GROMACS .gro file of C-alpha atoms in nm:
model
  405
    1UNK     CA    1   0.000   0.000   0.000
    2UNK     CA    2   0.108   0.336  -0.102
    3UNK     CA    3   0.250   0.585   0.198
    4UNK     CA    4  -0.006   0.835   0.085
    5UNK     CA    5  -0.313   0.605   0.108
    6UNK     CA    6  -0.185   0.494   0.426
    7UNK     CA    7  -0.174   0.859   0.551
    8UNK     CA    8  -0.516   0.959   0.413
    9UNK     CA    9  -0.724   0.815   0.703
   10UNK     CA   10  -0.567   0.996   0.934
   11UNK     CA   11  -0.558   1.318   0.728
   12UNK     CA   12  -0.905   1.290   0.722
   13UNK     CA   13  -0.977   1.225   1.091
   14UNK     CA   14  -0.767   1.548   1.140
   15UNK     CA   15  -0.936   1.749   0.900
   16UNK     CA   16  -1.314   1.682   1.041
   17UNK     CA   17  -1.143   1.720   1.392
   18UNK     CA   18  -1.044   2.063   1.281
   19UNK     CA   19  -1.393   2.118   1.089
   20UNK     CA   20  -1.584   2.048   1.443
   21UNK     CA   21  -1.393   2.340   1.591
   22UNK     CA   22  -1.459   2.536   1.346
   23UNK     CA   23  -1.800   2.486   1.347
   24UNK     CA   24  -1.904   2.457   1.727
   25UNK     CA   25  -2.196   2.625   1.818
   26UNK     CA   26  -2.217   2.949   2.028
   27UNK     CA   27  -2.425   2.850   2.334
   28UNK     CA   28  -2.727   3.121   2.331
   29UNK     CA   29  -2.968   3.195   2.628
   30UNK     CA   30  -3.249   3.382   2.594
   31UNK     CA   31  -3.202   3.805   2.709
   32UNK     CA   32  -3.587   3.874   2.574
   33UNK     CA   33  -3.856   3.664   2.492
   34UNK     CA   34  -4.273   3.767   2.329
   35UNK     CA   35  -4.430   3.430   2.200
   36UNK     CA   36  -4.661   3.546   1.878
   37UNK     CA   37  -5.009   3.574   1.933
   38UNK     CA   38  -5.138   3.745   1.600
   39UNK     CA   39  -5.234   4.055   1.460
   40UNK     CA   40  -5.442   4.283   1.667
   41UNK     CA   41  -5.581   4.597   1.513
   42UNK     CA   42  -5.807   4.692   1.766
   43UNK     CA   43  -5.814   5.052   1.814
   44UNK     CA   44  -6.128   5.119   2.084
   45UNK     CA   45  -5.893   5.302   2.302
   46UNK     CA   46  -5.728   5.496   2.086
   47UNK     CA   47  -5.359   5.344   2.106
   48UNK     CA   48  -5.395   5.084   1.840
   49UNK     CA   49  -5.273   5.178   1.469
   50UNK     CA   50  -5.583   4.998   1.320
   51UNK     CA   51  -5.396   4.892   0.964
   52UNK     CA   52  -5.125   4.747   0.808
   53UNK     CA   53  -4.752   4.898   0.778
   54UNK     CA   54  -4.726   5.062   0.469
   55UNK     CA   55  -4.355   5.139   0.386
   56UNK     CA   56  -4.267   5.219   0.774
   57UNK     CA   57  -3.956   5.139   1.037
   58UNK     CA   58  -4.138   5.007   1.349
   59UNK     CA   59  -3.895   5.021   1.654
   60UNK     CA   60  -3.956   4.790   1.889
   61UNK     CA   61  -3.832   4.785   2.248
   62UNK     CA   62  -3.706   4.510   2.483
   63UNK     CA   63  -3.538   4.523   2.821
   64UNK     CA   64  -3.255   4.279   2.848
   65UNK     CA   65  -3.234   4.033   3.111
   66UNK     CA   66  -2.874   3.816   3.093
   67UNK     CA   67  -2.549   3.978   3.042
   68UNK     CA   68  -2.393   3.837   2.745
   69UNK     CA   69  -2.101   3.949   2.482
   70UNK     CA   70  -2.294   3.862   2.140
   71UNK     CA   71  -2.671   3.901   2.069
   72UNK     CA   72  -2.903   3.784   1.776
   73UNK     CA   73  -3.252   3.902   1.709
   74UNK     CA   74  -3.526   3.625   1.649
   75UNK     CA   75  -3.843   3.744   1.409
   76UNK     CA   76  -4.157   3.575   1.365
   77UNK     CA   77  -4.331   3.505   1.089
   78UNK     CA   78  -4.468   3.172   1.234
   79UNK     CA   79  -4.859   3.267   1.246
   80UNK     CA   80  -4.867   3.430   0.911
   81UNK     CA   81  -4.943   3.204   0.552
   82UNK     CA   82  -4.777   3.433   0.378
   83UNK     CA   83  -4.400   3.573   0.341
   84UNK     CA   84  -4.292   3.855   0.541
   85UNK     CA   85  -4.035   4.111   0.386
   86UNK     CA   86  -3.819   4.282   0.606
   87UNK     CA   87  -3.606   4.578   0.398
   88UNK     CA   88  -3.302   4.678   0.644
   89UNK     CA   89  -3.323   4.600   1.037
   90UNK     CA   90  -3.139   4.776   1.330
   91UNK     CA   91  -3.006   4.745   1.735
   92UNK     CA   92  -2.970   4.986   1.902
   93UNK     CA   93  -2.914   5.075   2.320
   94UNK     CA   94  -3.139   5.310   2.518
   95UNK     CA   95  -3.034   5.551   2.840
   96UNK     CA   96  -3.283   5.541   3.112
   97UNK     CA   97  -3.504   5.752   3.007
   98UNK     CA   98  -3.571   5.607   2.668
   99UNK     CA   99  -3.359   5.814   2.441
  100UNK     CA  100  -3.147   5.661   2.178
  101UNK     CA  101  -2.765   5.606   2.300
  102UNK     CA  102  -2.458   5.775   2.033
  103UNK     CA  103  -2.299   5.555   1.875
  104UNK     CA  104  -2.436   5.241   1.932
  105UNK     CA  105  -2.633   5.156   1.602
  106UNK     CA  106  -2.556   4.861   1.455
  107UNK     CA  107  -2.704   4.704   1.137
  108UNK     CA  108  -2.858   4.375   1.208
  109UNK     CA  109  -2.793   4.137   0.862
  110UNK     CA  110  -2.942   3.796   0.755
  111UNK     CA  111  -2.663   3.536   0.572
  112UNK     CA  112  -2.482   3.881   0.524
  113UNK     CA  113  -2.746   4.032   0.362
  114UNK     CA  114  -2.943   4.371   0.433
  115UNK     CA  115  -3.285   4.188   0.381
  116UNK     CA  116  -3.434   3.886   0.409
  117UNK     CA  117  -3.793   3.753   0.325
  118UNK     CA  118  -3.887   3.522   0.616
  119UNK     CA  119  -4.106   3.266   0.517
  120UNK     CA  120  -4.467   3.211   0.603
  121UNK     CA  121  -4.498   3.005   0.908
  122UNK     CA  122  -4.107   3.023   1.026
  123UNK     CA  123  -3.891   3.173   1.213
  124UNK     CA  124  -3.630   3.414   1.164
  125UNK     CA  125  -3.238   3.490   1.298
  126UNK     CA  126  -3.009   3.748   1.259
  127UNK     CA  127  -2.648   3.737   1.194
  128UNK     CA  128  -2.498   3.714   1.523
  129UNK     CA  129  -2.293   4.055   1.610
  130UNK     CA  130  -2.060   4.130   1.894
  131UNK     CA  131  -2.267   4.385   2.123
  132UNK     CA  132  -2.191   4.342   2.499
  133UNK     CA  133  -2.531   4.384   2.687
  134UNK     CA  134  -2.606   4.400   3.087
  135UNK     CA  135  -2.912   4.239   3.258
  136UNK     CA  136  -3.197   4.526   3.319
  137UNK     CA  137  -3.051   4.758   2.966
  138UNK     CA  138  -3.290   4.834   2.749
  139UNK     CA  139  -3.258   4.789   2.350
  140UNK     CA  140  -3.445   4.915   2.114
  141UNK     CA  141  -3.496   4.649   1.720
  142UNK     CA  142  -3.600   4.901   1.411
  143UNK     CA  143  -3.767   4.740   1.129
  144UNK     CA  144  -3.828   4.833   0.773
  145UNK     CA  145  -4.152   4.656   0.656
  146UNK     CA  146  -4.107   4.788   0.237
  147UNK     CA  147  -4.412   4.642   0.158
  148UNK     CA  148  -4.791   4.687   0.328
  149UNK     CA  149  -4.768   4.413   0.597
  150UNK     CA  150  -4.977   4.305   0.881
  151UNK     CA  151  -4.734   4.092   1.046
  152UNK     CA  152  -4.920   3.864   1.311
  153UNK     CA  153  -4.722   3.922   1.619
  154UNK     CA  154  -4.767   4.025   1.974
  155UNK     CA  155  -4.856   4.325   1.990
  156UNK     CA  156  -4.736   4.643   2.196
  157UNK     CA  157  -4.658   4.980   2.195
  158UNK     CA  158  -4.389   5.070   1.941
  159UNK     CA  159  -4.289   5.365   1.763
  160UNK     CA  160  -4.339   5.363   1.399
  161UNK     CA  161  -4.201   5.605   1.138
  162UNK     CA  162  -4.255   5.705   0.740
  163UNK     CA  163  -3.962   5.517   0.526
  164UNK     CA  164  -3.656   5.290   0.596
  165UNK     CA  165  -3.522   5.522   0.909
  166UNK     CA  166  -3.323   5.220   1.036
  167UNK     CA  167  -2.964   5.357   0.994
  168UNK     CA  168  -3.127   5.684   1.194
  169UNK     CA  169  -3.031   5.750   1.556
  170UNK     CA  170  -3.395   5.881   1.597
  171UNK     CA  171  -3.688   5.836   1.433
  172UNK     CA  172  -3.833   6.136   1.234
  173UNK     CA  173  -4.160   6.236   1.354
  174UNK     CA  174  -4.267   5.898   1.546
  175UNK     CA  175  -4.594   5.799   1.616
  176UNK     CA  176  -4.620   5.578   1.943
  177UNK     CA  177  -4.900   5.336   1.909
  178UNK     CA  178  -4.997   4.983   1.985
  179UNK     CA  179  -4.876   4.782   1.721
  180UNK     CA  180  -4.742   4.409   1.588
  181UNK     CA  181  -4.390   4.341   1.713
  182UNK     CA  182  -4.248   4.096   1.525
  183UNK     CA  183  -3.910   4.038   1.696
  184UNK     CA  184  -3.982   3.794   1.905
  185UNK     CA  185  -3.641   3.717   2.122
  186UNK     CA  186  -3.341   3.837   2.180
  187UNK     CA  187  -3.069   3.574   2.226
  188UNK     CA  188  -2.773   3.623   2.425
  189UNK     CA  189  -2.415   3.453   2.332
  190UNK     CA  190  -2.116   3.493   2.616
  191UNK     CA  191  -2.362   3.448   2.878
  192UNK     CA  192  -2.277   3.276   3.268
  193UNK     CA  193  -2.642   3.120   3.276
  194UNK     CA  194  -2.581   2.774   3.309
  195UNK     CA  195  -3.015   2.701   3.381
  196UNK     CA  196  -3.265   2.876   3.183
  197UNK     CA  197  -3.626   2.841   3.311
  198UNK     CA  198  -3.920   2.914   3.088
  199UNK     CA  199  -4.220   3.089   3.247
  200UNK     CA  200  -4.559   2.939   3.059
  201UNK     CA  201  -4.857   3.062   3.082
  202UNK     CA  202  -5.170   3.329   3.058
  203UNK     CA  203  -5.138   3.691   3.148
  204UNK     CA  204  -5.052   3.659   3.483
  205UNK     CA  205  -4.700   3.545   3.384
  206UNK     CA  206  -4.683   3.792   3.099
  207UNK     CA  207  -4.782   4.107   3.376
  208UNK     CA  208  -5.162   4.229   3.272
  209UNK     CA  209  -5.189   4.478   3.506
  210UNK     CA  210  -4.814   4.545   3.595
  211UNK     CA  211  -4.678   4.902   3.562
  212UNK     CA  212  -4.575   4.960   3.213
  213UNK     CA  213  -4.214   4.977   3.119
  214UNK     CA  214  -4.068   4.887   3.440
  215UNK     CA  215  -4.036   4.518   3.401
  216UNK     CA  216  -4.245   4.432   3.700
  217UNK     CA  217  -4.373   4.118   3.609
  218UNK     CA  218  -4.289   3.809   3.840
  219UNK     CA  219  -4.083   3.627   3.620
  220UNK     CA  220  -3.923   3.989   3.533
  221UNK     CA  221  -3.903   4.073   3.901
  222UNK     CA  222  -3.795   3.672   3.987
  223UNK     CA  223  -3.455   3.751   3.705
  224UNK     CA  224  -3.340   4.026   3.918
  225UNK     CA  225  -3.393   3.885   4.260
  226UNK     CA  226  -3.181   3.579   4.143
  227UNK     CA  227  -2.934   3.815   3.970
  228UNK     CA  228  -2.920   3.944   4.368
  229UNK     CA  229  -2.850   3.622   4.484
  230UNK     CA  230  -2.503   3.425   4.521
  231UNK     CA  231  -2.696   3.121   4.456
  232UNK     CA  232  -2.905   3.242   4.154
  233UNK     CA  233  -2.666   3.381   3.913
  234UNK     CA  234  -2.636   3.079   3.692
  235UNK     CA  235  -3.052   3.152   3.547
  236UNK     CA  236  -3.184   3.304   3.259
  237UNK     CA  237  -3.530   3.339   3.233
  238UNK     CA  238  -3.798   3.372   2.910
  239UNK     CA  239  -4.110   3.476   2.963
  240UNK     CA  240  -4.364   3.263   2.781
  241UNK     CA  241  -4.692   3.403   2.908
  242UNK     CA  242  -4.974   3.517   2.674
  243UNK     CA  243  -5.273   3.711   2.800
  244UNK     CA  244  -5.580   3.527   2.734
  245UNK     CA  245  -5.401   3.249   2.673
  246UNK     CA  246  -5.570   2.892   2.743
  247UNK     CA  247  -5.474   2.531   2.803
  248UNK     CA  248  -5.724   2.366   2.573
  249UNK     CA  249  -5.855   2.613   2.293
  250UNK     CA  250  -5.728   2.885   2.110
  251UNK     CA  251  -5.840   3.232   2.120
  252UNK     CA  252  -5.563   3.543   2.194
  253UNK     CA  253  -5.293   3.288   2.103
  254UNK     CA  254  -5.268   2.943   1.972
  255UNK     CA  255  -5.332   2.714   2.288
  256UNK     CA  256  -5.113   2.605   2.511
  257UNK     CA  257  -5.096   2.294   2.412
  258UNK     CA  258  -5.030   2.358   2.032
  259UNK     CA  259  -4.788   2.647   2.144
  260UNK     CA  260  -4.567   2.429   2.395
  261UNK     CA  261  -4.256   2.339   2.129
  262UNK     CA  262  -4.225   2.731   1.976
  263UNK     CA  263  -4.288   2.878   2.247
  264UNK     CA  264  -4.108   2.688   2.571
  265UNK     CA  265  -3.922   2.340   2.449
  266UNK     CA  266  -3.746   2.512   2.171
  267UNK     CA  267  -3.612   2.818   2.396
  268UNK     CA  268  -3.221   2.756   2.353
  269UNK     CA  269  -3.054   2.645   2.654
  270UNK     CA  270  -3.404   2.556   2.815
  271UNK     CA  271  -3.346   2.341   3.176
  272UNK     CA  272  -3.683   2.432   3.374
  273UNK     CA  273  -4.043   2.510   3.289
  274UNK     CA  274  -4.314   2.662   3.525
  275UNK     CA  275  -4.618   2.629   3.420
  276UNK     CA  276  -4.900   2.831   3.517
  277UNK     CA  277  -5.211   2.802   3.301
  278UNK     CA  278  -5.569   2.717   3.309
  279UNK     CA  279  -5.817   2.999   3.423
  280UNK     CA  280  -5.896   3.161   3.145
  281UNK     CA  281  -6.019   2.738   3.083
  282UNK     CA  282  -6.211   2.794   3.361
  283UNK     CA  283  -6.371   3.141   3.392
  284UNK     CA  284  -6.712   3.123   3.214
  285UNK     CA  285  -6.586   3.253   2.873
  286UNK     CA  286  -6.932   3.492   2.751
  287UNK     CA  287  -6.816   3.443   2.401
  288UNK     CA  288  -7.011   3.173   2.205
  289UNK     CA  289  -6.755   3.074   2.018
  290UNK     CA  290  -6.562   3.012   2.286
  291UNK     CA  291  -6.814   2.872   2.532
  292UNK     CA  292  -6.615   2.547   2.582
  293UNK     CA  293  -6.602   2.434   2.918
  294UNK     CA  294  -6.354   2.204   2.995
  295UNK     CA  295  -6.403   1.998   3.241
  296UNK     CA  296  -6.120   1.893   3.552
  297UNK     CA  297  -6.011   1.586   3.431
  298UNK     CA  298  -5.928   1.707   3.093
  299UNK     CA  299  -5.728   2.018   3.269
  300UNK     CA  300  -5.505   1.779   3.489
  301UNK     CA  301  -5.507   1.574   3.149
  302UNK     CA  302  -5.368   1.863   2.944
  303UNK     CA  303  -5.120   1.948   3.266
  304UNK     CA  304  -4.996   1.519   3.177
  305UNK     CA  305  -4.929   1.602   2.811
  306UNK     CA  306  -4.718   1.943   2.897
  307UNK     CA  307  -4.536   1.701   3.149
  308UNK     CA  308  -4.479   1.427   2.938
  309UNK     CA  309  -4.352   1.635   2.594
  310UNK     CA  310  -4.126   1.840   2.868
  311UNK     CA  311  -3.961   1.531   3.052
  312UNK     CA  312  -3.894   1.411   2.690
  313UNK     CA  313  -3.721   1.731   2.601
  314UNK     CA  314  -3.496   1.664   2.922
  315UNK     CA  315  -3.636   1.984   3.094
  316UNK     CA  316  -3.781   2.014   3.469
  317UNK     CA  317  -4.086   2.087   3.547
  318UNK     CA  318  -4.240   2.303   3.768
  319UNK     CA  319  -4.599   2.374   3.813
  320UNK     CA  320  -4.779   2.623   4.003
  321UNK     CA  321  -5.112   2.632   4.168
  322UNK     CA  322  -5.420   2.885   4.012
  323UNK     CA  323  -5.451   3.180   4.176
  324UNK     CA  324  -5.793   3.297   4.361
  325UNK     CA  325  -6.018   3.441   4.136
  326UNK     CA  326  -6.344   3.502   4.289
  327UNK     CA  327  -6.517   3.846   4.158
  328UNK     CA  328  -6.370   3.795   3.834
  329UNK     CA  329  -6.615   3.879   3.538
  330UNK     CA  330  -6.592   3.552   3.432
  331UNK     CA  331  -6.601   3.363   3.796
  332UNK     CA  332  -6.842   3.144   3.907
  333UNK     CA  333  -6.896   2.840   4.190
  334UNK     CA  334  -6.847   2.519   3.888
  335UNK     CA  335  -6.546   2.712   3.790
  336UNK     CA  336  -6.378   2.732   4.142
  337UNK     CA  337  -6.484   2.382   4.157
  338UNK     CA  338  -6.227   2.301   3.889
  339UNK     CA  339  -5.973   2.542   4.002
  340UNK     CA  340  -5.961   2.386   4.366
  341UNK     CA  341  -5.967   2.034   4.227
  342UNK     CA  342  -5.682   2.106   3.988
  343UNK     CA  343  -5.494   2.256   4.235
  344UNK     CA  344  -5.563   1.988   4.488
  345UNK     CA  345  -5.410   1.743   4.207
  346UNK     CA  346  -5.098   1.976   4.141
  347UNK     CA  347  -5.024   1.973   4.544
  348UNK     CA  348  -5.080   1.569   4.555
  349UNK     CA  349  -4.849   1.503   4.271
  350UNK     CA  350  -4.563   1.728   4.396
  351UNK     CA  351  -4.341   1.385   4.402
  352UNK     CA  352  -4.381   1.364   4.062
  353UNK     CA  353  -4.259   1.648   3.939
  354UNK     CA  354  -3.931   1.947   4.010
  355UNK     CA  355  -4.133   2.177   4.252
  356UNK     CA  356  -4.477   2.331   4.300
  357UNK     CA  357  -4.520   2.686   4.327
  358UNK     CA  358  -4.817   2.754   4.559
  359UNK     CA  359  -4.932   3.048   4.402
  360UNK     CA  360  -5.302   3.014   4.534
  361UNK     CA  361  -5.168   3.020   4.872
  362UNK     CA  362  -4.931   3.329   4.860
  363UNK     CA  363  -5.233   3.527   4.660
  364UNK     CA  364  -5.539   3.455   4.917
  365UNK     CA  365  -5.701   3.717   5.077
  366UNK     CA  366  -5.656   3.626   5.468
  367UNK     CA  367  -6.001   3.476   5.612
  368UNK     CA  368  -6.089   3.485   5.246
  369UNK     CA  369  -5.918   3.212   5.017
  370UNK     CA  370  -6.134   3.194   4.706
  371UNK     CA  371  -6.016   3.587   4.655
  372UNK     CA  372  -5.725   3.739   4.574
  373UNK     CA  373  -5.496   3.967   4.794
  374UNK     CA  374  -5.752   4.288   4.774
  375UNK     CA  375  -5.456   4.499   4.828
  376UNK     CA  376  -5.222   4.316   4.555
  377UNK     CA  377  -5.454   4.295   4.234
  378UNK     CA  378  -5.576   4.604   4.020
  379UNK     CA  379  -5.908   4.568   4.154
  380UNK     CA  380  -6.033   4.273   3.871
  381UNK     CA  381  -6.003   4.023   4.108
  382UNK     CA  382  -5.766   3.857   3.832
  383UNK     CA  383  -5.453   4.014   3.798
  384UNK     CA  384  -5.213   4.119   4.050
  385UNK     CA  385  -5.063   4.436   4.073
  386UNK     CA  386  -4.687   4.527   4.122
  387UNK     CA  387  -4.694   4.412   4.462
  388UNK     CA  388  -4.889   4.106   4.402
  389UNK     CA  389  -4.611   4.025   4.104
  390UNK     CA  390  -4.378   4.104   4.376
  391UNK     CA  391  -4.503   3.863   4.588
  392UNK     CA  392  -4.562   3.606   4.322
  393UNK     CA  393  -4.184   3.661   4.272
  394UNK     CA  394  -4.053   3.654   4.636
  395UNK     CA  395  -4.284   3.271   4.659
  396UNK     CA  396  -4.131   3.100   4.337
  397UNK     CA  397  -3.785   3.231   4.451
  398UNK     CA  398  -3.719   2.988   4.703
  399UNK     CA  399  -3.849   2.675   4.445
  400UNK     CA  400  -3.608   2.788   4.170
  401UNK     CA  401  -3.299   2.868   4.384
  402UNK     CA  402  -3.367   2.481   4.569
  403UNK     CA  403  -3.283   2.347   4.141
  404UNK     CA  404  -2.928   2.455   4.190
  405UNK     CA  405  -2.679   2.548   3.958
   0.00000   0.00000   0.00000
């Protein structure tokens, strides 16, 4: 045999040794996550902008919350059966009060190029880009939609401008109004996180009812009080929660059930899920298209499958107990019925899975358990205020912070 067949084997072993180096993956955690929900151009109170974009840069903004070296930008096109064109995208930083940073633009590109035309029902990442970011900063994503688009995304206030203004410190003449955001994360590269825990569930994990623009949701105010902690450094968190979202049938959202792979198994890096979802099941839903009630069984049954497919991703889960509800519009006696049975199922299982967050029992009103903390909820009997997210935060603390590092 010839010296330079005998040497070709192990030329070849080097050379895909040196390829797999080359290659290896940037581990990513998630800095920002908005699950799409779909476009919303309601416009009763005034905020909404009530029509497509029509050859605008929407800037969109997120708050950070891991530290990391490198960041890419995630945009959705995943609810929409049609392509989405997006003409020249942008990052840029924020001071505290809002107002665009000097120099720190940055072009975002896709495959090197300016533009990209995302697909209908997919997913799409930036290039990444070396920009250093802190936990609690806040960035700010400008899109150029070229064409008329109604993106279906979650939407939020943003501030939207006439032409491609992406390469523009400010916008020209903004309008701030309650529109589709299509970037959907932010993913951090360079980060310490070691555990990322994914927060799913209705608007009480997204913050209904929370002060706007001051992150005080409890999985926002759970990030920092881990960041505080020796022992709670290694987490990132994404926040998964949709208001109006339900277990069992779609209606602001796909359902939980249909949403659990985009929105919570496919987060990179995920370790840990809490789950926290099922009364907007419960409350007696007015609409009659969306009169379903489901009954307990096929809750706790729909609480099996999120358990199963999450176990089978390798990821821990956590579930926490339905928060009191009575004097909700939508309350009534069958449906605290089902909450205190489902509850009564997630507290006798507790072996079974990584921790139970007793929610229902940090949230009752003393000498009153089927209602909410009167002084920590916004007065719907539903949603907790900043001190009731604070509290929400200060209970699931301990339960995260017993998974370790």
């Amino acid at each position: 045999m010839k010296p330079a067949l005998l040497a070709a084997p192990a030329l070849l072993g080097l050379l895909a040794l040196t390829a797999a180096h080359a290659v290896a993956p940037e581990r990513w955690v998630p800095g920002w996550a908005s699950p799409p929900i779909g476009y919303e151009p309601d416009t009763r109170d005034g905020k909404g902008l009530g029509r497509p974009f029509r050859d605008e840069t929407v800037r969109q903004e997120i708050r950070v919350g891991a530290a990391g070296g490198s960041v890419r930008v995630r945009f959705t096109n995943e609810l929409a059966g049609v392509p989405l064109r997006i003409g020249a995208a942008s990052i840029l930083r924020l001071d505290a009060e809002g107002k665009s940073m000097p120099g720190s633009l940055r072009s975002l590109s896709f495959g090197q190029a300016r533009s990209v035309s995302v697909p209908a029902r997919a997913p799409m990442l930036s290039d990444p880009i070396a920009y250093p970011v802190q936990a609690g900063e806040r960035i700010a994503v400008s899109i150029h939609y070229p064409d008329e688009t109604a993106a279906p995304a979650h939407a939020q206030m943003v501030d939207v401008a006439a032409g491609d203004a992406t390469s523009m410190l400010d916008l020209p003449a903004p309008r701030h109004v309650r529109a589709s955001g299509v970037v959907s994360a932010l993913e951090v590269g360079g980060a310490s996180a070691t555990r990322v825990l994914v927060t799913f569930g209705d608007s009480i994990t997204e913050g209904a009812g929370a002060s706007p623009g001051k992150a005080m949701s409890w999985p926002d105010q759970l990030g920092r009080m881990l960041a505080g902690n020796a022992g709670g450094r290694c987490w990132a968190i994404a926040n998964a929660g949709i208001s109006g979202n339900r277990l069992l049938s779609s209606g602001r959202g796909p359902n939980a059930l249909s949403r659990l792979d985009r929105d919570a198994l496919s987060v990179p890096g995920a370790t840990h899920i809490v789950v926290l979802e099922g009364i907007n099941d419960i409350g007696k839903v007015k609409d009659p298209a969306h009169n379903w009630q489901p009954t307990a069984a096929q809750l706790i049954a729909a609480y099996e499958q999120i358990l199963a497919r999450a176990k089978g991703r390798g990821l821990k889960v956590i579930f926490g107990t339905l928060l009191p509800y009575e004097g909700a519009a939508y309350a009534d006696p069958d449906g605290e019925q089902r909450r205190e049975t489902v509850n009564r199922w997630i507290r006798a299982n507790a072996r079974r899975f990584d921790g139970v967050i007793d929610f229902d029992l940090a949230m009752q009103e003393p000498g009153k358990p089927m209602v909410m903390r009167l002084p920590e909820q916004i007065g719907d009997h539903l949603h907790p205020n900043d001190a009731g997210y604070t509290r929400m935060a200060k209970t699931a603390l301990p339960v995260i912070l017993a998974q370790g590092c």
